[in-house]
Coordinates of C-alpha atoms (C1' of nucleotides) in Angstrom, one line a residue:
Chain A
M197 CA 14.0 -23.3 -7.6
K198 CA 17.2 -21.4 -7.3
I199 CA 19.9 -22.0 -9.9
V200 CA 23.2 -22.7 -8.3
N201 CA 26.6 -23.0 -9.8
H202 CA 28.2 -26.1 -8.5
N203 CA 31.4 -25.6 -10.5
I204 CA 32.6 -22.6 -8.6
Q205 CA 36.3 -22.5 -8.0
I206 CA 37.5 -20.6 -5.0
D207 CA 41.1 -20.0 -4.3
G208 CA 43.0 -18.9 -1.2
I209 CA 42.2 -15.2 -1.7
D210 CA 38.5 -15.9 -2.0
K211 CA 38.7 -17.9 1.2
K212 CA 40.4 -15.0 3.0
I213 CA 37.7 -12.7 1.8
L214 CA 34.9 -15.0 2.8
R215 CA 36.4 -15.7 6.2
A216 CA 36.8 -12.0 7.0
L217 CA 33.2 -11.3 6.0
M218 CA 31.7 -14.4 7.7
E219 CA 33.3 -13.1 10.9
D220 CA 32.2 -9.5 10.5
A221 CA 30.0 -8.6 7.5
R222 CA 31.1 -5.0 7.8
T223 CA 34.8 -5.5 7.4
P224 CA 35.8 -2.9 4.9
I225 CA 36.8 -4.3 1.5
L226 CA 39.9 -2.1 1.6
E227 CA 40.9 -3.5 4.9
I228 CA 40.7 -7.0 3.4
A229 CA 42.6 -5.8 0.4
R230 CA 45.4 -4.6 2.6
G231 CA 45.4 -7.9 4.4
V232 CA 45.7 -10.1 1.3
G233 CA 47.8 -7.7 -0.6
I234 CA 45.7 -7.0 -3.7
S235 CA 43.8 -3.9 -4.7
G236 CA 40.3 -3.0 -3.4
A237 CA 39.0 -3.2 -7.0
A238 CA 40.2 -6.8 -7.2
I239 CA 38.4 -7.7 -4.0
H240 CA 35.3 -6.0 -5.2
Q241 CA 35.4 -8.0 -8.5
R242 CA 35.9 -11.3 -6.6
L243 CA 33.0 -10.5 -4.3
R244 CA 30.8 -9.9 -7.3
K245 CA 31.9 -13.3 -8.7
L246 CA 31.1 -15.0 -5.4
E247 CA 27.7 -13.3 -5.1
K248 CA 26.9 -14.3 -8.7
S249 CA 27.8 -17.9 -8.0
G250 CA 25.2 -18.0 -5.2
L251 CA 27.9 -18.9 -2.6
I252 CA 27.2 -15.7 -0.8
S253 CA 23.5 -15.6 0.0
G254 CA 23.4 -12.4 2.0
S255 CA 24.5 -10.9 5.3
K256 CA 23.0 -10.4 8.7
F257 CA 23.3 -8.6 11.9
V258 CA 23.3 -11.1 14.7
I259 CA 21.0 -10.4 17.6
N260 CA 21.6 -11.7 21.1
P261 CA 18.1 -12.7 22.1
K262 CA 19.1 -13.1 25.8
V263 CA 19.2 -9.3 26.0
L264 CA 15.5 -9.3 25.1
G265 CA 14.8 -11.9 27.7
Y266 CA 14.6 -14.9 25.3
T267 CA 16.4 -17.5 27.4
T268 CA 14.6 -20.8 26.6
M269 CA 15.5 -22.6 23.4
A270 CA 13.7 -25.8 22.6
F271 CA 13.5 -28.4 19.9
I272 CA 10.2 -29.9 19.0
G273 CA 9.5 -33.1 17.0
I274 CA 6.0 -33.0 15.5
F275 CA 3.9 -36.0 14.6
L276 CA 1.4 -35.2 11.8
D277 CA -1.7 -37.1 10.9
K278 CA -1.2 -39.2 7.7
A279 CA -3.8 -37.4 5.7
I280 CA -2.5 -33.9 6.4
S281 CA -0.6 -31.9 3.9
N282 CA 2.7 -31.0 5.4
P283 CA 3.1 -27.7 3.6
E284 CA -0.1 -26.5 5.2
A285 CA 1.4 -27.3 8.7
V286 CA 4.6 -25.4 7.7
K287 CA 2.5 -22.5 6.5
Q288 CA 1.0 -22.3 10.0
L289 CA 4.4 -22.7 11.7
K290 CA 5.7 -19.7 9.7
K291 CA 3.1 -17.6 11.4
I292 CA 4.6 -18.4 14.8
P293 CA 7.5 -16.0 15.3
E294 CA 9.1 -18.1 18.0
V295 CA 9.8 -20.8 15.4
L296 CA 13.3 -20.1 14.2
E297 CA 13.9 -23.3 12.2
C298 CA 11.7 -25.9 10.7
H299 CA 12.7 -29.0 8.8
Y300 CA 11.0 -32.0 7.1
T301 CA 12.9 -34.9 8.6
T302 CA 13.4 -38.6 8.3
G303 CA 12.5 -40.7 11.4
N304 CA 9.5 -40.7 13.7
W305 CA 8.7 -37.0 13.4
S306 CA 7.3 -35.4 10.2
I307 CA 8.5 -32.0 11.1
F308 CA 11.3 -30.8 13.4
C309 CA 11.5 -27.3 14.8
K310 CA 13.8 -25.1 16.8
I311 CA 12.0 -22.5 18.8
L312 CA 13.1 -19.6 21.1
C313 CA 11.0 -18.4 24.0
K314 CA 11.4 -16.1 27.0
D315 CA 10.8 -18.8 29.6
N316 CA 9.1 -22.1 30.2
E317 CA 5.7 -20.5 30.6
H318 CA 6.2 -18.9 27.2
L319 CA 7.3 -22.2 25.7
M320 CA 4.2 -23.9 27.2
H321 CA 2.0 -21.3 25.5
V322 CA 3.7 -21.7 22.1
L323 CA 3.3 -25.5 22.4
N324 CA -0.3 -25.6 23.7
R325 CA -1.8 -22.6 22.1
D326 CA 0.1 -22.2 18.8
I327 CA 1.5 -25.5 17.8
Q328 CA -1.0 -28.1 19.1
S329 CA -3.8 -26.1 17.6
I330 CA -2.5 -26.5 14.0
T331 CA -4.7 -28.9 12.1
G332 CA -3.0 -32.3 11.6
V333 CA -0.6 -32.0 14.5
S334 CA -1.3 -35.1 16.5
R335 CA 1.5 -35.0 19.1
T336 CA 4.7 -33.3 19.8
E337 CA 7.9 -34.2 21.7
T338 CA 9.9 -31.4 23.2
F339 CA 13.4 -31.1 24.6
I340 CA 15.1 -28.0 25.9
S341 CA 18.5 -26.7 25.2
L342 CA 20.2 -26.1 28.5
D343 CA 23.2 -24.5 26.9
Q344 CA 24.4 -24.0 23.4
Q345 CA 28.1 -24.8 23.1
I346 CA 28.7 -24.5 19.4
E347 CA 27.2 -22.1 16.8
R348 CA 28.9 -21.6 13.5
Q349 CA 28.8 -21.9 9.7
I350 CA 30.5 -24.3 7.4
K351 CA 34.3 -24.1 7.4
I352 CA 35.6 -22.3 4.3
Chain B
M36 CA 30.2 -15.0 31.7
K37 CA 29.1 -12.1 29.6
I38 CA 27.4 -9.2 31.3
V39 CA 24.1 -8.4 29.6
N40 CA 21.9 -5.5 30.1
H41 CA 18.3 -6.7 30.4
N42 CA 16.9 -3.3 31.0
I43 CA 17.5 -2.1 27.4
Q44 CA 14.7 -0.1 26.0
I45 CA 14.3 -0.1 22.2
D46 CA 11.9 2.1 20.4
G47 CA 10.4 2.0 16.9
I48 CA 13.5 3.7 15.4
D49 CA 15.8 1.1 16.9
K50 CA 13.6 -1.6 15.6
K51 CA 13.7 -0.2 12.1
I52 CA 17.5 0.1 12.3
L53 CA 17.8 -3.5 13.6
R54 CA 15.4 -4.9 11.0
A55 CA 17.3 -3.3 8.1
L56 CA 20.6 -4.6 9.3
M57 CA 19.3 -8.1 10.2
E58 CA 18.1 -8.3 6.6
D59 CA 21.4 -6.9 5.1
A60 CA 24.3 -6.2 7.4
R61 CA 25.8 -3.9 4.8
T62 CA 22.8 -1.5 4.5
P63 CA 24.4 1.9 4.7
I64 CA 23.6 3.9 7.8
L65 CA 22.7 6.9 5.7
E66 CA 20.2 4.8 3.7
I67 CA 18.5 3.8 7.0
A68 CA 18.7 7.4 8.1
R69 CA 16.8 8.5 5.0
G70 CA 14.3 5.8 5.5
V71 CA 13.4 6.7 9.1
G72 CA 13.9 10.4 8.7
I73 CA 16.6 11.2 11.2
S74 CA 20.3 12.1 10.6
G75 CA 23.0 9.6 10.0
A76 CA 24.8 10.8 13.2
A77 CA 21.7 9.8 15.2
I78 CA 21.5 6.4 13.7
H79 CA 25.2 6.0 14.4
Q80 CA 24.8 6.9 18.0
R81 CA 21.8 4.5 18.4
L82 CA 23.9 1.7 16.9
R83 CA 26.6 2.4 19.4
K84 CA 24.0 2.1 22.2
L85 CA 22.6 -1.1 20.8
E86 CA 26.1 -2.6 20.5
K87 CA 27.0 -1.5 24.0
S88 CA 23.9 -3.1 25.4
G89 CA 25.0 -6.5 23.9
L90 CA 21.8 -6.8 21.8
I91 CA 23.9 -6.7 18.6
S92 CA 26.4 -9.4 19.0
G93 CA 28.0 -9.1 15.5
S94 CA 27.4 -9.5 11.9
K95 CA 28.0 -12.3 9.3
F96 CA 28.0 -13.0 5.7
V97 CA 25.8 -15.9 5.1
I98 CA 27.2 -18.7 2.9
N99 CA 25.0 -21.1 0.9
P100 CA 26.7 -24.4 1.6
K101 CA 24.8 -26.1 -1.3
V102 CA 27.1 -24.3 -3.7
L103 CA 30.0 -26.1 -2.1
G104 CA 28.2 -29.4 -2.4
Y105 CA 27.0 -29.6 1.2
T106 CA 23.5 -31.0 0.8
T107 CA 23.0 -33.3 3.7
M108 CA 22.0 -31.7 7.0
A109 CA 21.4 -34.0 10.0
F110 CA 20.6 -33.9 13.6
I111 CA 22.3 -36.2 16.1
G112 CA 21.3 -37.1 19.6
I113 CA 24.2 -38.3 21.6
F114 CA 24.1 -40.6 24.6
L115 CA 27.1 -40.2 26.9
D116 CA 28.4 -42.6 29.5
K117 CA 27.5 -41.5 33.0
A118 CA 31.1 -41.0 34.2
I119 CA 32.2 -38.9 31.3
S120 CA 32.7 -35.2 31.5
N121 CA 30.4 -33.5 29.0
P122 CA 32.7 -30.6 28.4
E123 CA 35.4 -33.0 27.2
A124 CA 33.0 -34.4 24.6
V125 CA 32.1 -30.9 23.5
K126 CA 35.7 -30.1 23.2
Q127 CA 36.1 -33.0 20.8
L128 CA 33.0 -32.0 18.9
K129 CA 34.4 -28.5 18.3
K130 CA 37.2 -30.1 16.4
I131 CA 34.7 -31.6 13.9
P132 CA 34.0 -28.8 11.3
E133 CA 30.8 -30.4 10.1
V134 CA 29.2 -29.8 13.6
L135 CA 27.5 -26.5 13.3
E136 CA 25.5 -26.5 16.5
C137 CA 25.8 -28.4 19.8
H138 CA 23.6 -28.2 22.8
Y139 CA 23.3 -29.7 26.2
T140 CA 19.7 -30.9 26.3
T141 CA 17.0 -32.2 28.6
G142 CA 15.6 -35.6 27.7
N143 CA 17.2 -38.8 26.6
W144 CA 20.2 -37.4 24.9
S145 CA 23.0 -35.7 26.8
I146 CA 24.1 -33.7 23.7
F147 CA 22.3 -32.7 20.6
C148 CA 24.1 -31.6 17.4
K149 CA 23.2 -30.2 14.0
I150 CA 25.7 -31.2 11.4
L151 CA 26.2 -30.5 7.7
C152 CA 27.8 -32.9 5.2
K153 CA 28.2 -33.2 1.5
D154 CA 26.2 -36.5 1.2
N155 CA 25.2 -39.6 3.1
E156 CA 28.6 -41.1 2.7
H157 CA 30.2 -38.1 4.3
L158 CA 27.6 -38.1 7.0
M159 CA 28.4 -41.8 7.7
H160 CA 32.1 -41.0 8.0
V161 CA 31.5 -38.1 10.4
L162 CA 29.3 -40.4 12.5
N163 CA 31.5 -43.5 12.5
R164 CA 34.9 -42.0 12.3
D165 CA 34.6 -38.7 14.1
I166 CA 31.7 -38.8 16.6
Q167 CA 31.5 -42.4 17.6
S168 CA 35.3 -42.4 18.4
I169 CA 34.9 -39.7 21.0
T170 CA 35.5 -41.1 24.5
G171 CA 32.3 -41.5 26.4
V172 CA 29.9 -41.5 23.4
S173 CA 28.0 -44.7 23.9
R174 CA 25.3 -44.4 21.2
T175 CA 23.9 -41.8 18.8
E176 CA 20.5 -41.3 17.1
T177 CA 20.5 -39.6 13.8
F178 CA 17.8 -38.0 11.6
I179 CA 18.2 -36.2 8.4
S180 CA 16.7 -32.9 7.3
L181 CA 15.0 -33.6 4.0
D182 CA 14.3 -29.9 3.5
Q183 CA 14.6 -26.8 5.7
Q184 CA 11.5 -24.7 5.4
I185 CA 12.1 -21.9 8.0
E186 CA 15.4 -20.2 8.9
R187 CA 15.3 -16.9 10.7
Q188 CA 16.1 -14.9 13.8
I189 CA 13.9 -13.7 16.6
K190 CA 11.3 -11.1 15.5
I191 CA 12.2 -7.6 16.6
Chain C
dA288 C1' 18.8 12.5 21.6
dT289 C1' 19.5 15.0 17.5
dT290 C1' 21.6 18.0 14.2
dG291 C1' 24.8 19.7 10.3
dA292 C1' 29.3 20.2 8.9
dA293 C1' 34.0 18.7 8.4
dA294 C1' 37.4 15.2 8.1
dT295 C1' 38.5 10.7 7.0
dA296 C1' 37.6 6.3 4.9
dT297 C1' 35.3 3.4 1.9
dG298 C1' 32.7 1.8 -2.3
dT299 C1' 32.3 1.7 -7.2
dT300 C1' 33.4 2.2 -12.0
dC301 C1' 36.3 2.3 -15.8
dG302 C1' 40.2 2.2 -19.0
dT303 C1' 44.2 -0.4 -19.3
dA304 C1' 47.5 -4.0 -18.8
Chain D
dT47 C1' 42.3 -11.3 -13.0
dA48 C1' 44.4 -7.3 -11.4
dC49 C1' 45.7 -2.3 -11.2
dG50 C1' 45.3 2.7 -10.2
dA51 C1' 42.9 6.9 -10.7
dA52 C1' 38.7 9.3 -10.3
dC53 C1' 34.5 10.0 -8.5
dA54 C1' 30.6 9.1 -5.5
dT55 C1' 29.1 7.6 -0.9
dA56 C1' 29.5 6.4 3.7
dT57 C1' 31.4 6.6 8.4
dT58 C1' 32.9 9.0 12.3
dT59 C1' 33.6 12.8 15.3
dC60 C1' 32.3 17.0 17.4
dA61 C1' 30.4 21.3 19.0
dA62 C1' 25.9 23.1 19.6
dT63 C1' 21.1 22.6 20.9

DNA sequence: ATTGAAATATGTTCGTA
DNA sequence: TACGAACATATTTCAAT
């Protein structure tokens, strides 16, 4: 279990730093420094503080999957047999690269996934061949994202 | 509408570059260059090609919302009245910072959202005060993520 | 597509306030 | 916390292959 500092205090300068880097992880520190009016060394030190607190958990290049032909996003609710260990099912889901998110959830479904496929045929294969074949999966319910309108992180 | 090049060809070197930067957006180009055994200038040029193709759509610092006390993630299915313009509902959802994702979907729900709140009370406020008050929203169905087990991008 | 070299810009550390 | 100076690295461009 990761230790996390819940007592972190972030001020307006921290927010400006974070907003710049959440927008573009490669924004130069010195550019941010010029923007907020303090030295690069100070920004550097604040970033170290923010990393140490665990608030910054990393950085990523964001890929546009459509360019690779991945145009079908779907959500899948999974019903698991009572006796089955959920972690074992998750372990199997991790092996399916099309599964981008996976949650234990309240409600009817035991597990809820977001998956990304090239097309409906690909989606069908992932459902029938990869997911339905996992031991303990009794039934699934699928709905397709026709268009994603919002995609963002928490507001800082 | 964004123009996207679907004929992009990416080879093993491109994949190594992308994997490194998807893992850590601030990986130095020269470090990648040393890793794959070509010059920094060549990596630089390939990155420009990948950006131009639209495959790379940006970069982000990733924030761990738990550090800020955001511990309750939930999914919300929204039923909209027939007569209501969906884009108008989405426009209102965009104003709610807790809404991280929003999709038009097939199935029973018109709109499907992922939201992130501090706790159940906060979630209840977002549901009752912010979402239910949107014109055209007739009913919602909510389920909570007890634990997210998978979070990743498409495999390159 | 790739290279090396040159010019520019940035990252990082450290002593000091 | 913040600063500036000094040093180490990285980015970017370019002519040549």
